[in-house]
Coordinates of C-alpha atoms and ligand atoms in Angstrom, one line a residue:
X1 CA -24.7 21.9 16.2
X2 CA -28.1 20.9 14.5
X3 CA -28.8 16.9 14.4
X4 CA -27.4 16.6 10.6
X5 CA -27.7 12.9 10.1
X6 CA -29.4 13.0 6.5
X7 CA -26.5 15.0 5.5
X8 CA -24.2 12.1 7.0
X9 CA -26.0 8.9 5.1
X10 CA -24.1 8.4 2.2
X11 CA -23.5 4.5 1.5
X12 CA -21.2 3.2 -1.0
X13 CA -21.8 1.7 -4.8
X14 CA -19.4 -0.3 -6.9
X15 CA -21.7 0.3 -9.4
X16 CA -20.9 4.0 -9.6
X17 CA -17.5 3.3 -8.5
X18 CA -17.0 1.3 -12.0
X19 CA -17.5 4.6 -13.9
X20 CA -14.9 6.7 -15.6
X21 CA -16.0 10.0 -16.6
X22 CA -12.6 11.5 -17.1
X23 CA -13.1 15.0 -15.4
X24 CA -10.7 16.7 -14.3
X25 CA -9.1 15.5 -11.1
X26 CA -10.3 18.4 -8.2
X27 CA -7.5 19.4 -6.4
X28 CA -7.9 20.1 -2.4
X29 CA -6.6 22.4 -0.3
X30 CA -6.9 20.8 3.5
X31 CA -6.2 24.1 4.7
X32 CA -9.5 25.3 3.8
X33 CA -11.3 22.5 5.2
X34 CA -10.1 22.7 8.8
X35 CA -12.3 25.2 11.6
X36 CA -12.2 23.5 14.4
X37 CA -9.0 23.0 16.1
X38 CA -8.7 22.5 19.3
X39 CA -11.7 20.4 19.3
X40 CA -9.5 17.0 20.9
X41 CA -8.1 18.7 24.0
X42 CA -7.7 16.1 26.5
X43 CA -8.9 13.5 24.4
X44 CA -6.8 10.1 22.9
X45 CA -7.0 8.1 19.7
X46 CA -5.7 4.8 18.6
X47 CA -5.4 3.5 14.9
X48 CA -5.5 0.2 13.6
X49 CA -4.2 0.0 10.4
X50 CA -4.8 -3.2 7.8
X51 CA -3.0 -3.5 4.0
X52 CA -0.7 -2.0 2.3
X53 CA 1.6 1.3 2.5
X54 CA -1.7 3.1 0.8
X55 CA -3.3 2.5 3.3
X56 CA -0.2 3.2 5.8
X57 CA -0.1 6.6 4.1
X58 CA -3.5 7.6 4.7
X59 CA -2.7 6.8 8.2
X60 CA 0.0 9.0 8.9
X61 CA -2.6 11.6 7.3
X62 CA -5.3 10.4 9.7
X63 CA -3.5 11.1 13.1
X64 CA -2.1 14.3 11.2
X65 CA -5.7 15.2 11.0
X66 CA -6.3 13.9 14.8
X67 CA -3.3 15.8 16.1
X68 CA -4.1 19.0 14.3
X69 CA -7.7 18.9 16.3
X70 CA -5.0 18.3 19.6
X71 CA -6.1 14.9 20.0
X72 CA -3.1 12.6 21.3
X73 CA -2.3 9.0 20.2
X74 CA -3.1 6.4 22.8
X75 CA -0.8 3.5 24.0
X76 CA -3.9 1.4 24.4
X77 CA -7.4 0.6 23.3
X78 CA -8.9 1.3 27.0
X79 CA -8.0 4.7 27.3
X80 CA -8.9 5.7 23.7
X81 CA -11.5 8.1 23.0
X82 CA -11.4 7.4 19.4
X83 CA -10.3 4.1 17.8
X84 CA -10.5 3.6 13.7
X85 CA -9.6 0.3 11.9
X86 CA -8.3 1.8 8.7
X87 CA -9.2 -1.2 6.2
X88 CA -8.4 -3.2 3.4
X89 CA -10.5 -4.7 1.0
X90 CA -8.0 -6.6 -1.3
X91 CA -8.7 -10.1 0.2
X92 CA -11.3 -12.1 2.5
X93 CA -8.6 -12.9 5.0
X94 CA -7.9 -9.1 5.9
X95 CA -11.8 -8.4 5.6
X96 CA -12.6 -11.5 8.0
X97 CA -9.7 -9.9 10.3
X98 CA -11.5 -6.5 10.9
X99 CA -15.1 -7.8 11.2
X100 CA -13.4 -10.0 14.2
X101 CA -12.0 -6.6 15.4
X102 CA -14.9 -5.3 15.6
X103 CA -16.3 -8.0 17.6
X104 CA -13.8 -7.8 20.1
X105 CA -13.8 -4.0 20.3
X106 CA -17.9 -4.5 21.3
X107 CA -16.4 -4.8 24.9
X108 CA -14.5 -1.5 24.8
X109 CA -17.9 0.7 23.6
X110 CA -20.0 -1.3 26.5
X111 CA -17.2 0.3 29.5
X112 CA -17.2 3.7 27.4
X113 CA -20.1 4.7 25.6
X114 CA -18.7 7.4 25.0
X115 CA -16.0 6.0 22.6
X116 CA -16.0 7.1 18.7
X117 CA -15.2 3.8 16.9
X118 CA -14.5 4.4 13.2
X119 CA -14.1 2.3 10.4
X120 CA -12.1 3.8 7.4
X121 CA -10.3 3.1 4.2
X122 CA -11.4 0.4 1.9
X123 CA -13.8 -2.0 2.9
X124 CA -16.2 0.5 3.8
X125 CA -16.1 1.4 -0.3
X126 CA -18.3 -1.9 -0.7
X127 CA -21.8 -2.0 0.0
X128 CA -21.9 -5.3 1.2
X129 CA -19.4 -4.6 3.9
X130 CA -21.8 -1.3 5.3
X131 CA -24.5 -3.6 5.1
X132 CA -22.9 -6.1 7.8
X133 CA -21.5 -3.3 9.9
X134 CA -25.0 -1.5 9.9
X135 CA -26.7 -5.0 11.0
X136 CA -24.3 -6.7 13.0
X137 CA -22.2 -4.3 14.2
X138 CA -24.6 -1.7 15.3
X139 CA -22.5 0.4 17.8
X140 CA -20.2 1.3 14.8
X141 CA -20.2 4.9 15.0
X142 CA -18.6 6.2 12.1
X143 CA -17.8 5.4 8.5
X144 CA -16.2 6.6 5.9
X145 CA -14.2 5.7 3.2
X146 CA -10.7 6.4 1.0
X147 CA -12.2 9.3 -0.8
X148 CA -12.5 12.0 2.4
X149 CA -10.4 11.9 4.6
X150 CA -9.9 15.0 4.6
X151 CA -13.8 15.4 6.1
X152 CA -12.5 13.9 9.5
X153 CA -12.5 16.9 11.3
X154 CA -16.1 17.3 10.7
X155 CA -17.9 14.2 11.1
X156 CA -16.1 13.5 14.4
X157 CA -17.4 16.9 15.5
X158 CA -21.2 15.4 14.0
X159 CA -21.1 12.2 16.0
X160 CA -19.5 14.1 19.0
X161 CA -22.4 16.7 19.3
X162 CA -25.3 15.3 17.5
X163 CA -24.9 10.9 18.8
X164 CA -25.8 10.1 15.8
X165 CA -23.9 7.9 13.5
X166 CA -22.2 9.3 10.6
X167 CA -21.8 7.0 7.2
X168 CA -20.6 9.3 4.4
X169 CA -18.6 7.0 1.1
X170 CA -17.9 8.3 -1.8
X171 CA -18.3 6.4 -4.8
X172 CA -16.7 9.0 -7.2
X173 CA -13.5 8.9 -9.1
X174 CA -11.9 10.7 -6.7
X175 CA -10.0 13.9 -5.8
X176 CA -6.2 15.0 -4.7
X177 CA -6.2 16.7 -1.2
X178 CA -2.8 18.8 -1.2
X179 CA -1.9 20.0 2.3
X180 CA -3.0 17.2 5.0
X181 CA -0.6 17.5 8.2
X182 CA 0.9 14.4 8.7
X183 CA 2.2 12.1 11.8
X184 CA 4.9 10.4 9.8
X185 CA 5.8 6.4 11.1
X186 CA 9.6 7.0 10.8
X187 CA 12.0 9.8 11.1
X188 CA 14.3 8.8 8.2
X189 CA 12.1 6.6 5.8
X190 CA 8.7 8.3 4.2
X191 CA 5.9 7.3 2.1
X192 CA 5.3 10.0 -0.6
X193 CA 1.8 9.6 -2.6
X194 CA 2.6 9.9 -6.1
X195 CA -0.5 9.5 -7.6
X196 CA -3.4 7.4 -6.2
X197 CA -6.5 5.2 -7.8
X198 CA -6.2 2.5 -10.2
X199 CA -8.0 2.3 -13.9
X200 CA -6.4 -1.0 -15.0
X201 CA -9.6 -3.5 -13.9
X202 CA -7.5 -6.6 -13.4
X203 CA -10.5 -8.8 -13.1
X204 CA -10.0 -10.3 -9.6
X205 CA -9.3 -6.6 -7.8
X206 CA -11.4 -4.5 -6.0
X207 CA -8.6 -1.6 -6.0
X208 CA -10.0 1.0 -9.1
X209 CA -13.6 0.3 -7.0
X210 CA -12.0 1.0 -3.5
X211 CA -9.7 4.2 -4.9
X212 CA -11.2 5.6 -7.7
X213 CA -10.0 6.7 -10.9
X214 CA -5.9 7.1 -11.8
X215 CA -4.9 10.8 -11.1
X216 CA -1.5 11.8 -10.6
X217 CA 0.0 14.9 -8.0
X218 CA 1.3 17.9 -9.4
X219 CA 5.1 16.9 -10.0
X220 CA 6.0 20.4 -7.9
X221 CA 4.3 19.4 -5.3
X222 CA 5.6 16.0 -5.5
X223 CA 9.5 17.6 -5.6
X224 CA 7.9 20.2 -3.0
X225 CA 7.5 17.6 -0.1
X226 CA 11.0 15.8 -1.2
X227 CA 12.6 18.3 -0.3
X228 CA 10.7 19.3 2.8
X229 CA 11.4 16.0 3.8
X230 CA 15.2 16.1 3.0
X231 CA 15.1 19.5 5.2
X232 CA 13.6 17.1 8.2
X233 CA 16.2 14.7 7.5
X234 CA 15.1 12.3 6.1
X235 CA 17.0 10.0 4.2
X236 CA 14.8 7.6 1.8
X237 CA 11.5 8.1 0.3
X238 CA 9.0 5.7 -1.3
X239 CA 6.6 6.8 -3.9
X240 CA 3.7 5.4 -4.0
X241 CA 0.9 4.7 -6.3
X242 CA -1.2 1.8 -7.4
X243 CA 0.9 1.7 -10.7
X244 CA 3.7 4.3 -10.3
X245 CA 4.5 3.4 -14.3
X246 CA 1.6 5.2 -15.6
X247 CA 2.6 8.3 -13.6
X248 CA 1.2 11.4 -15.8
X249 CA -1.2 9.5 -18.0
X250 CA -3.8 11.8 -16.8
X251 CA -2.2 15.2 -17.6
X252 CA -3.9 16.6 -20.2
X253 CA -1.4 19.6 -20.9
X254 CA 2.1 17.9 -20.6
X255 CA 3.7 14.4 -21.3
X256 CA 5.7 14.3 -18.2
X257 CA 6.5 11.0 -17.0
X258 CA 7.8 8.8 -14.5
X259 CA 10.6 8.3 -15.9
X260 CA 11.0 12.4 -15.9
X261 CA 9.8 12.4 -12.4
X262 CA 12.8 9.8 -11.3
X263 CA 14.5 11.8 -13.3
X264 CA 14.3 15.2 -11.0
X265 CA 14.4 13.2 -8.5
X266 CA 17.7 11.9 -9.1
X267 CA 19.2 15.4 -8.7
X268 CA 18.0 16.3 -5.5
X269 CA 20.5 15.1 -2.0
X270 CA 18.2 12.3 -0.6
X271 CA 20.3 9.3 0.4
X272 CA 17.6 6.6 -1.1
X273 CA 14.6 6.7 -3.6
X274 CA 12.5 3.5 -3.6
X275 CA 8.8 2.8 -5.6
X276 CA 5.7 0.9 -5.6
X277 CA 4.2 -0.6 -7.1
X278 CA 4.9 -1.1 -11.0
X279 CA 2.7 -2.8 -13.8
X280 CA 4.8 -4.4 -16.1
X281 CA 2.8 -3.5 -18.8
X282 CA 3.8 0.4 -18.5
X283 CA 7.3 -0.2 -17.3
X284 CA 9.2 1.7 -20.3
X285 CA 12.4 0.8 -20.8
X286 CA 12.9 5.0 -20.4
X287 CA 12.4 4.1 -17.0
X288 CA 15.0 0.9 -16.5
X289 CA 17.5 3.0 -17.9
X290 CA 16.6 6.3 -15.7
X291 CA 17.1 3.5 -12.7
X292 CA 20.2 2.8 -14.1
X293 CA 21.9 5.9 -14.0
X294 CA 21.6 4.4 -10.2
X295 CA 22.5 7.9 -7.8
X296 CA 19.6 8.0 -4.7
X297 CA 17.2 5.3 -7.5
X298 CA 18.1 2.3 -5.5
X299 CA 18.7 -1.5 -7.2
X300 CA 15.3 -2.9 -6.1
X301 CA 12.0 -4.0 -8.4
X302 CA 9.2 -4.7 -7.2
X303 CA 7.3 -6.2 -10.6
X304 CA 3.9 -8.0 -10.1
X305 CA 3.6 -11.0 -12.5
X306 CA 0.4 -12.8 -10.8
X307 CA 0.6 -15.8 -13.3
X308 CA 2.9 -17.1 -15.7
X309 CA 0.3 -18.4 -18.8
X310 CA -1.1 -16.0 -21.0
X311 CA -4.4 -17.9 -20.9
X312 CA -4.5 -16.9 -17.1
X313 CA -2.9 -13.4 -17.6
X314 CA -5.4 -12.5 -20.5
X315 CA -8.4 -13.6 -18.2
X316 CA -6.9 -11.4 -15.4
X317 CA -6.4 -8.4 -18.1
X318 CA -3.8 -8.1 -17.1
X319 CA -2.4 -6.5 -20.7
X320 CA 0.7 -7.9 -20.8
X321 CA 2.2 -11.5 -22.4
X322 CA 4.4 -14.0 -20.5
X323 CA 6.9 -13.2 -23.2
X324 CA 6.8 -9.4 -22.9
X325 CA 7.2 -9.7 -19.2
X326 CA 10.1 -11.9 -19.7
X327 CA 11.9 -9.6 -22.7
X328 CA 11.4 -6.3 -19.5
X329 CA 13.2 -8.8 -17.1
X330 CA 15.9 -9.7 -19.5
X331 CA 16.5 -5.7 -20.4
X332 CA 15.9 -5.1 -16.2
X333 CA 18.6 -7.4 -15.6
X334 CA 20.9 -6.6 -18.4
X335 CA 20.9 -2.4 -17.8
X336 CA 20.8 -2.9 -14.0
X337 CA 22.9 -6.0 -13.1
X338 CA 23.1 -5.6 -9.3
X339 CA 18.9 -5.3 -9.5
X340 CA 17.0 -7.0 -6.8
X341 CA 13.7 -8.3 -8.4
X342 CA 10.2 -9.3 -6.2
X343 CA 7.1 -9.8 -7.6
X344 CA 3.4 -11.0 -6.8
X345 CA 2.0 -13.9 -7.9
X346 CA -1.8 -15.3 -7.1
X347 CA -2.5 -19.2 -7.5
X348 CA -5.8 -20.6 -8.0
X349 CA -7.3 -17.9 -10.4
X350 CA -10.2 -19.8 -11.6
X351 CA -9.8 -22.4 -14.3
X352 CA -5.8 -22.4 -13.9
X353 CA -4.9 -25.4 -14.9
X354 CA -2.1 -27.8 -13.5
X355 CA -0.2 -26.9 -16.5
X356 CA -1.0 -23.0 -16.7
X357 CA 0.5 -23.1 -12.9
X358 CA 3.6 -25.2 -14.1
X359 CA 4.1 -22.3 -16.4
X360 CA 4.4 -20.0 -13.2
X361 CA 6.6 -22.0 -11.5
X362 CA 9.1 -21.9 -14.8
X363 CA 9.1 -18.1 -15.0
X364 CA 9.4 -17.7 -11.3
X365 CA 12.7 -19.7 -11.6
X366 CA 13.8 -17.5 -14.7
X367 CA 12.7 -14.5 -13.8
X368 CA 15.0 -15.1 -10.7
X369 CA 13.0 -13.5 -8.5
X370 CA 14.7 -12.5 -4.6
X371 CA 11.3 -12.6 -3.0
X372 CA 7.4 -12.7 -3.7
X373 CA 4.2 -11.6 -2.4
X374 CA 2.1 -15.0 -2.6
X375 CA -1.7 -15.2 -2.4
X376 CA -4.6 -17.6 -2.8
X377 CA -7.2 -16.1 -5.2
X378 CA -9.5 -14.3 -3.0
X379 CA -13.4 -13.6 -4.8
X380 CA -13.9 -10.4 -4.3
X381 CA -17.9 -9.0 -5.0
X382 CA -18.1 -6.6 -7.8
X383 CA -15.2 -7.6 -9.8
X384 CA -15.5 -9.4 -13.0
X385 CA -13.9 -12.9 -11.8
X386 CA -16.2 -13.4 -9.9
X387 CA -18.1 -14.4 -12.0
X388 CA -15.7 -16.5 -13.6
X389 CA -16.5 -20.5 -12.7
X390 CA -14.0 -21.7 -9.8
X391 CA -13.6 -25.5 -9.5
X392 CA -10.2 -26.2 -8.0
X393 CA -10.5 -26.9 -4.7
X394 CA -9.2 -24.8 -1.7
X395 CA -6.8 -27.6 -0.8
X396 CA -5.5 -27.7 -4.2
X397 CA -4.9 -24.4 -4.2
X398 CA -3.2 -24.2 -1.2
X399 CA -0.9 -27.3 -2.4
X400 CA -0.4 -24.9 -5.4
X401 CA 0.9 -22.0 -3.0
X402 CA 3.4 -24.9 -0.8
X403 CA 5.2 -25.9 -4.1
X404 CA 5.2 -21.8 -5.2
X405 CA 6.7 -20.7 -2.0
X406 CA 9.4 -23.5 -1.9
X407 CA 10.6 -22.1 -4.9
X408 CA 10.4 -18.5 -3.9
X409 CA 11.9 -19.0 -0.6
X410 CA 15.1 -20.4 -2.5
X411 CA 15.1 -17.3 -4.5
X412 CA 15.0 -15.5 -1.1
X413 CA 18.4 -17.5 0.1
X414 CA 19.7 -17.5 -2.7
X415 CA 19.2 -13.3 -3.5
X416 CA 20.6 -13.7 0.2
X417 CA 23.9 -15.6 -0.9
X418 CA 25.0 -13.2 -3.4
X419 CA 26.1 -10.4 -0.7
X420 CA 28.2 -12.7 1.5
X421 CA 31.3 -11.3 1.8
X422 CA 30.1 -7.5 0.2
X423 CA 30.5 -4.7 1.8
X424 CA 26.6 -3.1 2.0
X425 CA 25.2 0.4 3.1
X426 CA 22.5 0.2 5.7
X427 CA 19.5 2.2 6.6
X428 CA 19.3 1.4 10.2
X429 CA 15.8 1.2 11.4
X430 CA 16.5 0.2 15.3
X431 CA 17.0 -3.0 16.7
X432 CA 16.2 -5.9 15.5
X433 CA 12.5 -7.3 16.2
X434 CA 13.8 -11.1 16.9
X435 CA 16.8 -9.9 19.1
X436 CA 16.8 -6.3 21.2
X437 CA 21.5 -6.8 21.1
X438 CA 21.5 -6.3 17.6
X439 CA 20.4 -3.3 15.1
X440 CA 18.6 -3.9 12.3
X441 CA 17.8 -2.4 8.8
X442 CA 18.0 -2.3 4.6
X443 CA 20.3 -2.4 2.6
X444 CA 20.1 -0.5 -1.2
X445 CA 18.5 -3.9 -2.9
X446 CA 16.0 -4.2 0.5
X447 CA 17.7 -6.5 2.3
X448 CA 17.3 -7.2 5.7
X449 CA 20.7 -6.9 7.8
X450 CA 21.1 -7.7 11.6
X451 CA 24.3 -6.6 12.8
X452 CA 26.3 -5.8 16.0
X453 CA 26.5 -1.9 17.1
X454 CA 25.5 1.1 18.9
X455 CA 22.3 2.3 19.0
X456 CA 23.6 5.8 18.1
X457 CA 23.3 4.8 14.5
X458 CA 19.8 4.3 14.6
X459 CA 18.7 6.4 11.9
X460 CA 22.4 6.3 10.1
X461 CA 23.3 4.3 7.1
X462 CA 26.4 2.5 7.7
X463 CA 28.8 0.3 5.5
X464 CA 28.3 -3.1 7.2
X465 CA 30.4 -6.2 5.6
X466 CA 27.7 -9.9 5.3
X467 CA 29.1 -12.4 7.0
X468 CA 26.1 -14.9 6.9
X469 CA 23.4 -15.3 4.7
X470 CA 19.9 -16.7 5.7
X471 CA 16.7 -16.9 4.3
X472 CA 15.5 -13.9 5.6
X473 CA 17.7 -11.8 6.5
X474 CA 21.5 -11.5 6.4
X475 CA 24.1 -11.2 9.1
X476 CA 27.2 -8.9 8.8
X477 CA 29.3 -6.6 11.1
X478 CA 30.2 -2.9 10.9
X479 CA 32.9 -2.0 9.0
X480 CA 35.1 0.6 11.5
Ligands
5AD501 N1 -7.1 -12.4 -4.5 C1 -5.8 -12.7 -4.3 N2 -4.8 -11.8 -4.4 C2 -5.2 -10.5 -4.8 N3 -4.4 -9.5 -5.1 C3 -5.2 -8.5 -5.5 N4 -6.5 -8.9 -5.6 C4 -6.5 -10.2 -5.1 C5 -7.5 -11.2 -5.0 N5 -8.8 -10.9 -5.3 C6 -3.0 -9.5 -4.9 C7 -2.2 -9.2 -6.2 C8 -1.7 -7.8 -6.0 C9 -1.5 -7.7 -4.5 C10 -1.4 -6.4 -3.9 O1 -2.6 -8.4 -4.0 O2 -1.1 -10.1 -6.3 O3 -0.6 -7.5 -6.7
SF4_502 FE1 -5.5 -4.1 -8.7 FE2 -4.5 -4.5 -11.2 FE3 -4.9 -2.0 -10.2 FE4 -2.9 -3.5 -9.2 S1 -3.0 -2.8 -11.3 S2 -4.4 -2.2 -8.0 S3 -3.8 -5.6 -9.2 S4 -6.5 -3.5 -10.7

């Protein structure tokens, strides 16, 4: 093959990230895209991934991709041929995490120059971040970002044949690629993309930059791949998007919903259908009384609050009132009873005052929340906020996040306390992490359970009674 670099320079621009042109959403076919199989024989790959279950997703489509070409996953970094850090962008800390990756991984390119090392998914979205991998991190060989995955196939082929780097990110609003093979992480739990992108603009987020526009699968498709999966046995799924709730807002020919799409989902024989992530702001209460028809829709919530003061939430646009967020709780709570609730909250959003993060704290305790996702405000370049004037100091902030997490951690014990003595249905994953005699998985409301038994259930769900309750996680035995 030719030298084709020009064809392979494509940087990044939040600036045309921003835009929303409203076209309609091209659908993929994978299928179409893929000519050169075989092209991995005898070689190995390795995949860091960083973030959250978008990102995990995209993974299991990434070694699909690799596996289709006959590469084969690696144990180790050594013996790789190709090693990609699939990134995330959403705060400093995981950004400052990859650039030292790629520092250590300088060592593995110096004993194998041959080595394709890859950096993928979001932080290559930003210009900034190209810019330091171009200047610092020179022996980078390829980039690319959330929008093309689906190109894999050919720019490893690129840098294989031509050595030249290859740096091709999209800033459009994105596409839907149907037909991606897939290496799935588990044999009984799978992610299932429902849609993908972001248009909310919450003002400290890089997410609707880094993903694109909102644009929702095909609900066939959707059902399609449930019930592939259900076929392969498995025996919960997750949909995913970056705000399930507005599921469909893009169609422009029918007002299917999420709450329809729960709705069909409901009817088909999978054990366990989970979701995330919500915005409260589009959580109908359609929807909370879909879930509580209960069925497969499983008794967990995850609800992103971020802050408690409608000074703060208004600045974050985030669309919603602490009062509205509180009356979707109250009806959560009141049409699902036996609901586990989480949520994410970020301290330190700049110009919270003392009393706007008081105001947190009190609807964290009402809200009752069983666990939280809990973050420092991170600035992140191109948003809004950062341009917003930040004078709380990073140690105040972090005394902020102490007295935060003391609170949520009692809502973890105590969202722990409530199943002592309960008979529970686990999903069990294997054994535990912490301790290799004991099997560990979820329960319907995501609770952690370690209990006693054979490793033939691995994969099973199985009635186990709680007979301790800890912060964490929750201790039972297997009813016979
Ligand atoms: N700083 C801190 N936390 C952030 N999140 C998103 N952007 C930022 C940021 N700039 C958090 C939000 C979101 C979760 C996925 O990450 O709480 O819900
Ligand atoms: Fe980011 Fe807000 Fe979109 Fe969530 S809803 S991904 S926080 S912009």
């Amino acid at each position: 093959m030719a030298n084709d670099y020009e064809k392979y320079f494509i940087k990044p621009s939040i600036r045309d990230a921003r835009k929303r042109k409203s076209q309609e959403t091209p659908v993929i076919d994978f299928e179409k895209h893929f000519n050169i199989k075989g092209f991995g024989t005898g070689k190995t790959y390795k995949i860091e991934t960083y973030g959250c279950q978008a990102n995990e997703a995209d993974t299991e489509k990434i070694k699909g991709i690799l596996e289709a070409l006959n590469f084969t996953e690696s144990e180790t970094l050594e013996h790789s041929d190709i090693i990609l850090l699939n990134t995330c962008a959403v705060r400093e800390n995981a950004e400052n995490r990859v650039f030292g990756e790629l520092g250590r991984l300088k060592q593995y390119k110096k004993n194998n120059p041959e080595l394709i090392l890859g950096v993928c998914g979001c932080m290559p979205q930003e210009e900034k971040v190209v810019e330091r991998i171009l200047k610092s991190f020179h022996y980078v060989d390829l980039i690319f970002g959330t929008h093309n995955i689906y190109k894999l196939p050919e720019y490893i082929e690129t840098v294989v044949l031509s050595k030249e780097k290859v740096i091709e990110v999209f800033s459009e609003e994105g596409s839907i690629v149907e037909n991606l093979p897939r290496i799935r992480a588990n044999t009984r739990k799978a992610w299932v993309n429902i849609m993908f992108g972001c248009d909310e603009f919450c003002t400290y987020c890089i997410v609707p930059y880094t993903r694109g526009k909102e644009r929702s699968r095909n609900k066939d498709d959707i059902i399609k791949e449930v019930k592939e999966l259900i076929e392969q046995g498995y025996k919960e799924v997750t949909l995913l998007g970056q705000n399930v709730d507005s599921y469909g807002r893009d169609f422009k020919n029918t007002d299917y919903k999420f709450a329809d799409l729960l709705k069909d989902l409901n009817k088909l024989p999978i054990q366990r259908i989970r979701f995330t992530t919500s915005h409260p702001k589009d959580f109908d209460l359609e929807t909370v009384k879909v879930l509580s028809q209960g069925g497969n829709l499983m008794p967990y919530i995850h609800l992103p609050v971020q802050s408690g003061s409608n000074e703060v939430l208004k600045r974050m646009n985030r669309k919603y009132t602490k009062e509205s967020y509180i009356e979707l709780v109250d009806n959560i709570y009141k049409y699902i009873p036996n609901v586990s609730l989480t949520t994410d909250i970020i301290v330190g959003f700049p110009g919270e005052t003392d009393e706007q993060f008081e105001e947190t704290l009190d609807l964290v305790k009402y809200c009752k929340f069983e666990g939280a996702f809990t973050f420092i405000y991170s600035k992140r370049s191109g948003t809004p906020a950062e341009h917003y004037e930040d004078i709380i100091s990073f140690d105040a902030k972090k005394q902020r996040l102490y007295k935060l997490n003391d609170i949520v951690n009692n809502g973890y014990l105590t969202g722990s306390k409530r199943f002592k003595g309960d008979i529970v249905k686990v999903l069990v994953d294997g054994v535990s992490k912490n301790n290799k005699d004991v099997l560990a998985g979820y329960t319907e409301n995501n609770k952690l359970v370690n209990f006693k038994g054979d490793k033939t259930l691995i994969g099973e769900i199985v009635e186990v009674k709680i007979t301790d309750a800890k912060t964490w996680f929750l201790k039972g035995e297997q009813v016979e």
